[in-house]
Coordinates of C-alpha atoms in Angstrom, one line a residue:
X1 CA -14.4 170.1 58.2
X2 CA -13.4 166.7 57.7
X3 CA -13.5 167.0 53.7
X4 CA -11.6 170.1 54.2
X5 CA -8.8 168.6 56.2
X6 CA -8.5 165.7 53.4
X7 CA -7.8 168.3 50.9
X8 CA -5.2 170.1 52.9
X9 CA -3.6 166.8 53.8
X10 CA -3.9 165.6 50.2
X11 CA -2.3 168.8 48.8
X12 CA 0.7 168.7 51.7
X13 CA 1.1 164.9 50.6
X14 CA 1.5 165.6 46.8
X15 CA 3.7 168.8 47.7
X16 CA 6.3 166.9 50.0
X17 CA 6.1 163.7 47.8
X18 CA 7.0 165.5 44.7
X19 CA 9.7 167.4 46.1
X20 CA 11.3 164.2 48.0
X21 CA 10.9 162.4 44.6
X22 CA 12.6 165.4 42.6
X23 CA 15.4 165.3 44.7
X24 CA 15.7 161.4 44.4
X25 CA 15.4 161.6 40.6
X26 CA 18.3 164.6 40.6
X27 CA 20.6 162.5 42.8
X28 CA 20.2 159.6 40.9
X29 CA 20.6 161.3 37.4
X30 CA 24.0 163.5 38.7
X31 CA 25.5 160.3 39.7
X32 CA 24.6 158.8 36.0
X33 CA 26.5 161.7 34.7
X34 CA 29.3 161.0 36.9
X35 CA 29.7 157.3 35.6
X36 CA 29.3 158.9 32.1
X37 CA 32.7 160.5 32.6
X38 CA 34.1 156.9 32.2
X39 CA 35.2 154.8 29.0
X40 CA 32.5 153.3 27.1
X41 CA 32.5 149.3 28.2
X42 CA 32.3 147.0 25.7
X43 CA 30.1 144.1 27.1
X44 CA 29.3 141.3 25.3
X45 CA 25.4 140.6 24.6
X46 CA 24.8 137.5 26.4
X47 CA 21.2 137.9 27.6
X48 CA 20.1 134.5 28.6
X49 CA 23.3 133.9 30.6
X50 CA 23.4 137.2 32.3
X51 CA 19.7 137.0 33.2
X52 CA 20.1 133.6 34.9
X53 CA 22.7 135.0 37.1
X54 CA 20.7 138.3 37.6
X55 CA 17.6 136.0 39.0
X56 CA 19.7 133.6 41.3
X57 CA 21.9 136.6 42.9
X58 CA 19.2 139.3 42.9
X59 CA 16.0 137.3 44.0
X60 CA 17.8 134.1 45.4
X61 CA 20.5 136.1 47.1
X62 CA 23.0 133.4 46.5
X63 CA 26.2 134.9 47.1
X64 CA 24.8 136.3 50.5
X65 CA 24.3 132.8 51.6
X66 CA 28.1 132.4 51.7
X67 CA 27.5 133.7 55.3
X68 CA 24.4 131.8 56.5
X69 CA 23.5 133.7 59.2
X70 CA 24.3 137.2 57.4
X71 CA 22.1 135.6 54.4
X72 CA 19.0 134.6 56.3
X73 CA 19.0 138.0 57.7
X74 CA 19.4 139.9 54.4
X75 CA 16.7 137.6 52.8
X76 CA 14.3 138.3 55.4
X77 CA 14.9 142.1 55.2
X78 CA 14.9 142.1 51.3
X79 CA 11.7 140.0 50.8
X80 CA 10.2 141.9 53.9
X81 CA 10.5 145.4 52.3
X82 CA 8.8 144.1 49.2
X83 CA 5.9 143.0 51.2
X84 CA 5.9 146.1 53.3
X85 CA 5.6 148.3 50.4
X86 CA 2.0 146.9 49.5
X87 CA 1.2 147.8 53.4
X88 CA 2.6 151.4 52.7
X89 CA 0.2 152.1 49.8
X90 CA -2.7 150.7 52.0
X91 CA -1.7 153.1 54.8
X92 CA -1.1 155.9 52.5
X93 CA -4.4 155.5 50.6
X94 CA -6.2 155.2 53.7
X95 CA -4.7 158.5 55.1
X96 CA -5.6 160.3 51.9
X97 CA -9.1 158.8 51.3
X98 CA -10.5 157.3 54.4
X99 CA -10.8 154.0 52.6
X100 CA -8.8 150.7 52.2
X101 CA -7.5 149.3 49.3
X102 CA -9.7 146.7 47.7
X103 CA -7.3 143.7 48.5
X104 CA -9.1 140.2 48.5
X105 CA -8.7 138.6 51.8
X106 CA -8.0 141.9 53.5
X107 CA -7.5 140.3 57.0
X108 CA -5.1 137.9 55.6
X109 CA -3.2 140.8 54.0
X110 CA -2.9 142.4 57.6
X111 CA -1.7 139.4 59.5
X112 CA 1.0 139.0 56.7
X113 CA 2.0 142.7 57.2
X114 CA 2.2 142.4 60.8
X115 CA 4.2 139.1 60.7
X116 CA 6.5 140.8 58.3
X117 CA 7.0 143.7 60.5
X118 CA 8.1 141.3 63.3
X119 CA 10.4 139.4 61.3
X120 CA 12.0 142.5 59.9
X121 CA 12.3 143.8 63.5
X122 CA 14.0 140.8 64.5
X123 CA 16.4 140.8 61.3
X124 CA 17.3 144.5 62.1
X125 CA 18.0 143.6 65.7
X126 CA 20.3 140.7 64.7
X127 CA 22.1 143.0 62.1
X128 CA 22.8 145.7 65.1
X129 CA 23.9 142.6 67.3
X130 CA 26.4 141.5 64.8
X131 CA 27.8 145.2 64.3
X132 CA 27.8 146.0 67.8
X133 CA 27.4 143.1 70.0
X134 CA 29.6 140.5 68.0
X135 CA 31.7 143.4 66.8
X136 CA 32.9 141.9 63.4
X137 CA 35.9 143.5 62.2
X138 CA 34.7 143.7 58.7
X139 CA 31.7 145.7 59.4
X140 CA 32.3 149.5 60.1
X141 CA 30.6 151.4 63.4
X142 CA 29.6 154.5 64.1
X143 CA 26.3 156.9 63.2
X144 CA 26.6 156.6 59.6
X145 CA 26.7 152.7 59.2
X146 CA 24.0 152.5 61.6
X147 CA 21.5 155.2 60.5
X148 CA 19.7 152.6 58.4
X149 CA 18.8 150.7 61.6
X150 CA 17.3 153.6 63.0
X151 CA 15.3 154.5 59.8
X152 CA 14.0 151.1 59.4
X153 CA 13.1 150.5 63.3
X154 CA 11.3 153.9 63.3
X155 CA 9.5 153.1 60.1
X156 CA 8.1 150.0 61.3
X157 CA 7.2 151.5 64.5
X158 CA 5.1 154.1 62.8
X159 CA 3.6 151.4 60.7
X160 CA 2.4 149.4 63.8
X161 CA 1.4 152.8 65.4
X162 CA -0.6 154.2 62.5
X163 CA -2.1 150.7 62.2
X164 CA -3.2 150.6 66.1
X165 CA -4.7 153.9 65.9
X166 CA -6.5 153.4 62.8
X167 CA -8.2 150.7 64.9
X168 CA -9.0 152.8 67.6
X169 CA -10.5 155.6 65.2
X170 CA -12.9 152.8 63.7
X171 CA -13.8 151.1 66.7
X172 CA -12.3 147.9 65.5
X173 CA -12.5 145.1 67.9
X174 CA -9.1 143.0 68.8
X175 CA -8.6 140.5 66.1
X176 CA -6.2 137.4 65.8
X177 CA -5.3 138.7 62.2
X178 CA -4.0 141.8 63.8
X179 CA -2.5 140.5 66.9
X180 CA 0.2 143.2 67.5
X181 CA -1.7 146.4 66.6
X182 CA -4.7 145.1 68.4
X183 CA -2.7 145.1 71.6
X184 CA -1.3 148.5 70.9
X185 CA -4.9 150.0 70.1
X186 CA -6.0 148.3 73.6
X187 CA -3.4 150.3 75.2
X188 CA -4.8 153.7 74.1
X189 CA -8.5 152.8 74.0
X190 CA -9.2 155.4 76.8
X191 CA -8.0 158.4 74.5
X192 CA -11.1 160.8 73.4
X193 CA -11.7 160.7 69.6
X194 CA -10.4 163.9 68.7
X195 CA -6.9 163.0 70.3
X196 CA -7.1 159.5 68.7
X197 CA -7.5 161.2 65.1
X198 CA -4.7 163.7 65.7
X199 CA -2.5 160.7 66.7
X200 CA -3.4 158.6 63.6
X201 CA -2.4 161.5 61.5
X202 CA 0.6 162.3 63.4
X203 CA 1.8 158.6 63.1
X204 CA 0.8 158.6 59.5
X205 CA 2.8 161.7 58.5
X206 CA 5.8 160.0 60.5
X207 CA 5.6 156.9 58.6
X208 CA 5.3 159.1 55.5
X209 CA 8.3 161.6 56.2
X210 CA 10.4 158.6 57.3
X211 CA 9.7 156.8 54.0
X212 CA 10.7 159.9 51.7
X213 CA 13.5 160.5 53.7
X214 CA 15.0 157.0 53.2
X215 CA 14.2 157.5 49.6
X216 CA 16.1 160.6 49.5
X217 CA 19.0 159.2 51.6
X218 CA 19.4 155.8 49.8
X219 CA 21.1 157.1 46.6
X220 CA 23.4 159.4 48.6
X221 CA 24.8 156.4 50.7
X222 CA 26.0 153.0 50.4
X223 CA 22.1 151.8 50.4
X224 CA 22.4 153.1 46.5
X225 CA 23.0 149.4 46.0
X226 CA 19.4 148.9 46.0
X227 CA 19.3 150.3 42.5
X228 CA 22.7 149.9 41.4
X229 CA 23.4 146.5 42.6
X230 CA 20.9 144.4 40.5
X231 CA 22.0 146.6 37.5
X232 CA 25.7 145.9 38.1
X233 CA 24.9 142.1 38.5
X234 CA 23.0 142.0 35.1
X235 CA 26.2 143.6 33.6
X236 CA 28.8 141.5 34.8
X237 CA 31.6 140.2 33.1
X238 CA 30.8 136.8 31.5
X239 CA 34.5 136.0 30.2
X240 CA 36.3 133.3 32.2
X241 CA 37.7 134.6 35.5
X242 CA 41.0 135.6 35.4
X243 CA 40.9 136.8 31.5
X244 CA 42.2 140.3 31.6
X245 CA 41.5 143.0 28.7
X246 CA 43.9 143.4 26.1
X247 CA 46.4 146.1 25.5
X248 CA 46.8 147.3 22.1
X249 CA 51.0 148.3 22.7
X250 CA 51.1 148.7 18.9
X251 CA 48.5 151.8 19.1
X252 CA 50.6 155.1 18.5
X253 CA 47.6 157.4 19.1
X254 CA 47.1 156.3 22.7
X255 CA 48.0 158.8 25.2
X256 CA 48.2 156.4 28.1
X257 CA 47.9 152.7 28.9
X258 CA 46.3 151.6 32.1
X259 CA 44.7 153.8 34.6
X260 CA 46.1 156.9 36.0
X261 CA 43.1 159.0 36.5
X262 CA 39.7 158.3 37.6
X263 CA 37.9 159.0 34.2
X264 CA 40.1 156.3 32.6
X265 CA 38.1 153.3 34.2
X266 CA 35.1 152.3 32.3
X267 CA 31.7 153.1 33.1
X268 CA 30.8 149.4 34.2
X269 CA 34.1 149.9 36.8
X270 CA 32.3 153.0 37.9
X271 CA 29.3 151.3 38.3
X272 CA 31.1 149.3 40.7
X273 CA 32.0 152.1 43.0
X274 CA 28.2 152.8 43.6
X275 CA 27.2 149.4 44.0
X276 CA 29.3 148.6 47.0
X277 CA 27.6 148.0 50.0
X278 CA 30.7 148.2 52.3
X279 CA 29.7 144.8 53.9
X280 CA 33.6 144.2 54.2
X281 CA 33.4 140.4 52.9
X282 CA 36.0 141.0 50.4
X283 CA 38.3 142.5 52.9
X284 CA 37.5 139.5 55.3
X285 CA 38.8 137.0 52.9
X286 CA 41.6 139.0 51.3
X287 CA 44.9 137.2 51.7
X288 CA 47.1 140.6 51.7
X289 CA 44.6 142.1 54.4
X290 CA 45.0 138.9 56.5
X291 CA 48.8 139.0 56.4
X292 CA 49.3 142.4 57.4
X293 CA 49.3 144.4 54.3
X294 CA 47.7 147.8 53.6
X295 CA 45.3 146.5 50.9
X296 CA 41.4 146.5 51.8
X297 CA 39.2 145.7 48.7
X298 CA 36.3 147.3 50.6
X299 CA 38.3 150.4 51.1
X300 CA 39.6 150.4 47.8
X301 CA 36.0 150.5 46.1
X302 CA 35.2 153.2 48.6
X303 CA 38.1 155.5 48.2
X304 CA 37.3 155.3 44.5
X305 CA 33.6 156.2 44.9
X306 CA 34.6 159.1 46.9
X307 CA 37.0 160.2 44.5
X308 CA 34.6 159.9 41.4
X309 CA 32.1 161.7 43.3
X310 CA 34.3 164.6 44.1
X311 CA 35.7 165.0 40.9
X312 CA 32.4 164.4 39.0
X313 CA 31.2 167.4 40.8
X314 CA 33.9 169.5 39.6
X315 CA 33.7 168.5 36.1
X316 CA 29.9 168.6 35.8
X317 CA 29.2 171.4 38.4
X318 CA 26.5 169.5 39.7
X319 CA 26.3 168.9 43.3
X320 CA 26.2 165.4 44.4
X321 CA 24.2 166.1 47.6
X322 CA 20.4 167.0 48.0
X323 CA 19.7 168.9 50.1
X324 CA 23.3 170.1 50.2
X325 CA 22.9 171.2 53.7
X326 CA 22.1 167.9 55.4
X327 CA 24.7 165.5 53.1
X328 CA 27.2 168.1 51.8
X329 CA 30.9 166.9 52.5
X330 CA 33.1 170.0 53.8
X331 CA 36.6 168.9 52.3
X332 CA 37.9 166.7 49.9
X333 CA 38.8 163.2 50.5
X334 CA 42.7 162.2 50.4
X335 CA 45.2 159.3 51.2
X336 CA 47.6 160.5 53.5
X337 CA 50.4 158.7 55.8
X338 CA 49.2 155.3 54.1
X339 CA 52.9 153.8 54.6
X340 CA 53.3 155.5 58.1
X341 CA 50.2 154.6 59.2
X342 CA 50.9 151.0 58.3
X343 CA 54.3 151.0 60.0
X344 CA 52.6 151.6 63.2
X345 CA 51.3 147.8 63.3
X346 CA 53.4 146.0 60.6
X347 CA 54.3 142.7 61.7
X348 CA 51.3 142.4 64.1
X349 CA 47.9 140.8 63.7
X350 CA 48.8 138.3 61.4
X351 CA 45.4 136.6 59.6
X352 CA 43.7 139.5 61.2
X353 CA 42.2 142.1 58.9
X354 CA 41.7 144.6 62.2
X355 CA 45.2 146.4 61.6
X356 CA 44.4 147.2 58.0
X357 CA 40.8 148.5 58.6
X358 CA 42.4 150.6 61.1
X359 CA 45.2 152.0 59.0
X360 CA 42.7 152.8 56.1
X361 CA 40.4 154.6 58.4
X362 CA 43.2 156.9 59.7
X363 CA 44.7 157.2 56.3
X364 CA 41.7 158.2 54.3
X365 CA 40.2 161.4 55.4
X366 CA 38.8 164.8 54.2
X367 CA 41.0 167.9 53.8
X368 CA 40.0 171.5 53.0
X369 CA 41.5 173.8 50.5
X370 CA 41.9 171.2 47.9
X371 CA 40.5 170.9 44.4
X372 CA 39.5 167.3 43.3
X373 CA 41.5 167.8 40.0
X374 CA 44.6 168.1 42.0
X375 CA 44.5 164.7 43.8
X376 CA 46.2 162.0 42.1
X377 CA 44.3 158.7 41.6
X378 CA 47.7 157.0 42.4
X379 CA 49.1 158.5 45.6
X380 CA 46.3 160.6 46.5
X381 CA 43.6 157.6 46.3
X382 CA 45.4 154.4 45.9
X383 CA 49.1 154.1 47.3
X384 CA 51.6 151.8 45.3
X385 CA 52.1 149.7 48.3
X386 CA 48.1 148.9 48.3
X387 CA 48.3 148.3 44.3
X388 CA 51.1 146.0 44.3
X389 CA 49.8 143.9 47.6
X390 CA 46.9 142.4 45.7
X391 CA 47.8 138.5 45.1
X392 CA 45.0 138.4 42.2
X393 CA 43.3 135.4 43.8
X394 CA 40.1 137.1 43.3
X395 CA 38.6 136.1 46.6
X396 CA 37.1 139.2 46.9
X397 CA 35.3 139.0 43.6
X398 CA 34.0 135.6 44.7
X399 CA 32.3 136.8 48.0
X400 CA 31.3 140.1 46.8
X401 CA 27.4 140.0 46.9
X402 CA 26.6 142.9 44.3
X403 CA 29.2 141.5 41.8
X404 CA 31.7 144.2 42.2
X405 CA 35.0 143.1 39.9
X406 CA 38.1 144.5 42.2
X407 CA 41.2 142.8 40.5
X408 CA 40.7 144.3 37.1
X409 CA 40.8 147.8 38.6
X410 CA 44.3 146.9 40.3
X411 CA 45.5 145.3 37.0
X412 CA 44.6 148.8 35.3
X413 CA 46.5 150.7 38.1
X414 CA 49.5 148.4 37.8
X415 CA 49.4 148.8 34.1
X416 CA 49.9 152.5 34.2
X417 CA 52.7 152.2 36.9
X418 CA 54.9 149.8 34.8
X419 CA 54.1 151.3 31.1
X420 CA 53.6 154.7 31.9
X421 CA 55.8 155.6 35.3
X422 CA 58.3 152.4 34.7
X423 CA 57.6 151.6 38.6
X424 CA 57.8 147.9 39.3
X425 CA 58.4 146.8 42.5
X426 CA 62.1 145.1 42.9
X427 CA 60.5 141.5 43.4
X428 CA 58.9 142.0 40.2
X429 CA 62.0 143.2 38.5
X430 CA 63.9 140.2 39.8
X431 CA 61.5 137.7 38.7
X432 CA 61.2 139.1 35.3
X433 CA 65.1 139.0 34.9
X434 CA 64.7 135.5 35.8
X435 CA 62.5 134.5 33.3
X436 CA 64.2 136.3 30.3
X437 CA 67.8 134.7 31.7
X438 CA 66.6 130.8 32.7
X439 CA 62.7 130.8 31.6
X440 CA 61.3 130.7 35.4
X441 CA 60.6 133.4 38.0
X442 CA 63.1 131.9 40.5
X443 CA 66.1 131.7 38.3
X444 CA 66.6 127.7 38.8
X445 CA 68.6 126.2 35.9
X446 CA 66.7 125.8 32.6
X447 CA 68.1 122.4 32.4
X448 CA 66.3 121.1 35.7
X449 CA 62.8 121.9 34.4
X450 CA 62.6 118.4 33.0
X451 CA 63.6 116.7 36.1
X452 CA 60.1 115.6 37.6
X453 CA 60.1 113.1 34.4
X454 CA 62.6 110.9 36.1
X455 CA 60.8 111.3 39.3
X456 CA 57.5 110.3 37.7
X457 CA 58.4 106.6 37.2
X458 CA 62.0 106.1 38.4
X459 CA 62.5 102.4 38.2
X460 CA 60.1 102.3 35.0
X461 CA 57.4 100.2 37.6
X462 CA 54.8 102.4 36.6
X463 CA 55.1 102.1 32.7
X464 CA 54.5 106.0 32.4
X465 CA 55.0 107.4 28.8
X466 CA 56.1 111.1 29.2
X467 CA 57.2 112.1 25.7
X468 CA 58.4 115.3 24.6
X469 CA 57.4 117.3 21.4
X470 CA 60.2 115.8 19.7
X471 CA 59.7 112.1 20.9
X472 CA 56.1 112.7 19.7
X473 CA 55.5 114.6 16.9
X474 CA 52.0 113.4 16.2
X475 CA 50.6 114.3 19.4
X476 CA 47.0 115.2 20.1
X477 CA 47.4 117.6 23.3
X478 CA 50.2 119.4 24.6
X479 CA 50.9 119.4 28.1
X480 CA 52.0 122.7 29.0
X481 CA 53.5 121.8 33.0
X482 CA 54.5 125.4 34.0
X483 CA 57.0 126.6 36.3
X484 CA 55.2 125.6 39.5
X485 CA 54.5 122.2 38.1
X486 CA 58.0 121.6 37.1
X487 CA 60.4 123.1 40.2
X488 CA 58.1 123.1 43.0
X489 CA 58.0 120.1 45.1
X490 CA 54.2 119.8 46.2
X491 CA 53.1 121.2 42.6
X492 CA 55.4 117.9 41.0
X493 CA 52.9 115.7 43.1
X494 CA 50.1 117.1 41.0
X495 CA 52.0 117.0 37.7
X496 CA 52.8 113.3 38.2
X497 CA 49.1 112.3 39.2
X498 CA 47.9 114.1 36.2
X499 CA 50.4 112.4 33.9
X500 CA 49.2 108.9 35.4
X501 CA 45.6 110.1 34.6
X502 CA 46.6 110.7 31.0
X503 CA 48.0 107.5 30.6
X504 CA 45.3 105.6 32.2
X505 CA 43.1 107.2 29.6
X506 CA 45.5 106.8 26.7
X507 CA 45.7 110.5 25.8
X508 CA 48.2 111.1 23.2
X509 CA 50.1 114.0 24.6
X510 CA 53.6 115.5 24.8
X511 CA 55.5 118.2 26.7
X512 CA 58.0 120.7 26.0
X513 CA 60.7 119.5 28.2
X514 CA 63.5 121.8 29.1
X515 CA 62.3 123.8 26.0
X516 CA 59.5 125.1 28.0
X517 CA 59.8 128.4 29.8
X518 CA 57.5 130.8 31.6
X519 CA 56.3 133.1 28.7
X520 CA 57.1 136.8 29.7
X521 CA 54.2 137.9 26.9
X522 CA 51.6 135.4 27.6
X523 CA 49.4 138.3 27.9
X524 CA 49.4 141.7 27.2
X525 CA 50.6 143.7 30.4
X526 CA 51.7 140.6 31.8
X527 CA 54.3 142.0 34.0
X528 CA 51.6 144.2 35.6
X529 CA 49.9 141.0 37.1
X530 CA 52.8 140.9 39.8
X531 CA 52.5 141.1 43.6
X532 CA 55.2 142.5 45.7
X533 CA 55.3 139.6 48.2
X534 CA 54.6 136.3 46.1
X535 CA 54.9 137.3 42.8
X536 CA 57.2 134.3 41.9
X537 CA 54.9 131.8 43.0
X538 CA 51.6 133.3 41.4
X539 CA 53.0 134.1 38.1
X540 CA 54.1 130.6 37.5
X541 CA 51.2 129.3 39.2
X542 CA 49.0 130.9 36.3
X543 CA 50.7 128.6 33.8
X544 CA 50.8 125.6 35.6
X545 CA 49.5 122.5 34.4
X546 CA 47.6 123.9 31.1
X547 CA 46.8 121.4 28.4
X548 CA 46.4 122.6 25.0
X549 CA 44.6 120.9 22.3
X550 CA 46.4 120.7 19.0
X551 CA 44.2 122.1 16.0

């Protein structure tokens, strides 16, 4: 009888596990097809550098430790799950064959499993406390963001109960190597053998079904980052931070510049969408979000991900959800009332991301009767107000634990607005006109650019030498001061200090003096890096205090 039951149990295991693995593979493959809709990414083959960052950020969890408490919590959960997978294999094998895996030092292995279960449960409890106790504004609340807490908690509970009923079933005495399962087993020692066996297989199947359900759920949720984040970090940009991709404005065959539809993003940028874990760290440090603007880097990625998934379904005719009855969305996501939602609270909550998070939640919702092809990327997914709110500081990228690159996406959207639709904020137009007329974004007289030289050593007591190119044609380094370094009072202090350092080091340099100006075509698509609120300061800051070596 026992042999027949084991055969039936094994057949059920193979059938259910095979079906779950098939659904998992199908969902992952279909999202891969959606990513393939993007443009090919031109990635540099720098394997050594990429692998170094990969091991530090994935296995060292370095980015997560920027928030130490969260970092410790995630570190325990990350490595705890790796350790517990060996225990899961042992539990599954014992349920199928009746024998344990031939693991050396098995008692120590069991102790390690129970200690790990305890630590992960404590970490999950702390994660729930941060979300619902501390109520961190960057963390979403509700059943969907919290479902993983129930998954993990119930999974670990089923592990302990399965181990406990195994001890009762086999008549094992209490052991210091299995303190938790021994304590649970002692509470059920009174049960008859048949009830114990039935309970053992009930919890064995509960453990297996939760594990397989989580497997199917992962690629259909933010937890897809378990697969995509390591790949995303491995394929991350290796160029210097801030270097923009070049535009070939002379290409007469180009149909459009920038990104005006989701398929115009590169495949690497689309991988970012599915790597996002919705932790909100990017929004938490974003100066736009913290000063009452609509932009939320986290919501930007989430909205682009939703739009890609919905449009991918329409273009490939392959559902993004399995089983569809459980996961399928009833409508299409679309941004509506973004500016109106913002107007409700504008001027309140400065240095508080709460209003931005609330406005995004109100504005991004599902609607019925709309085709994904009819949803415009700019206007239907991202508003112009969001696109121009970014200060391009890349704080979001510095904080992101999964290597997402937010700013380049915004720059691509701006390029489309400027070059294809001729849409530039009034502040940007004024700054560019000032640059054209006076060589700086504020329109200050060109003749005042070199005033800082006289202020650096007004009485000649410091003996500073600040020659122009005309005065020192044999210079080795050209010091490009930039508009901020020339006009801004605070930045002038930096300029003067840097000049004193170069004089102390006997560096042969020269400046352009009044002939210097902010270059309006320094990079292809330069105008697209403007921000609606602080474009003038930021534009000149990019060209501030740069030293070029003469070749």
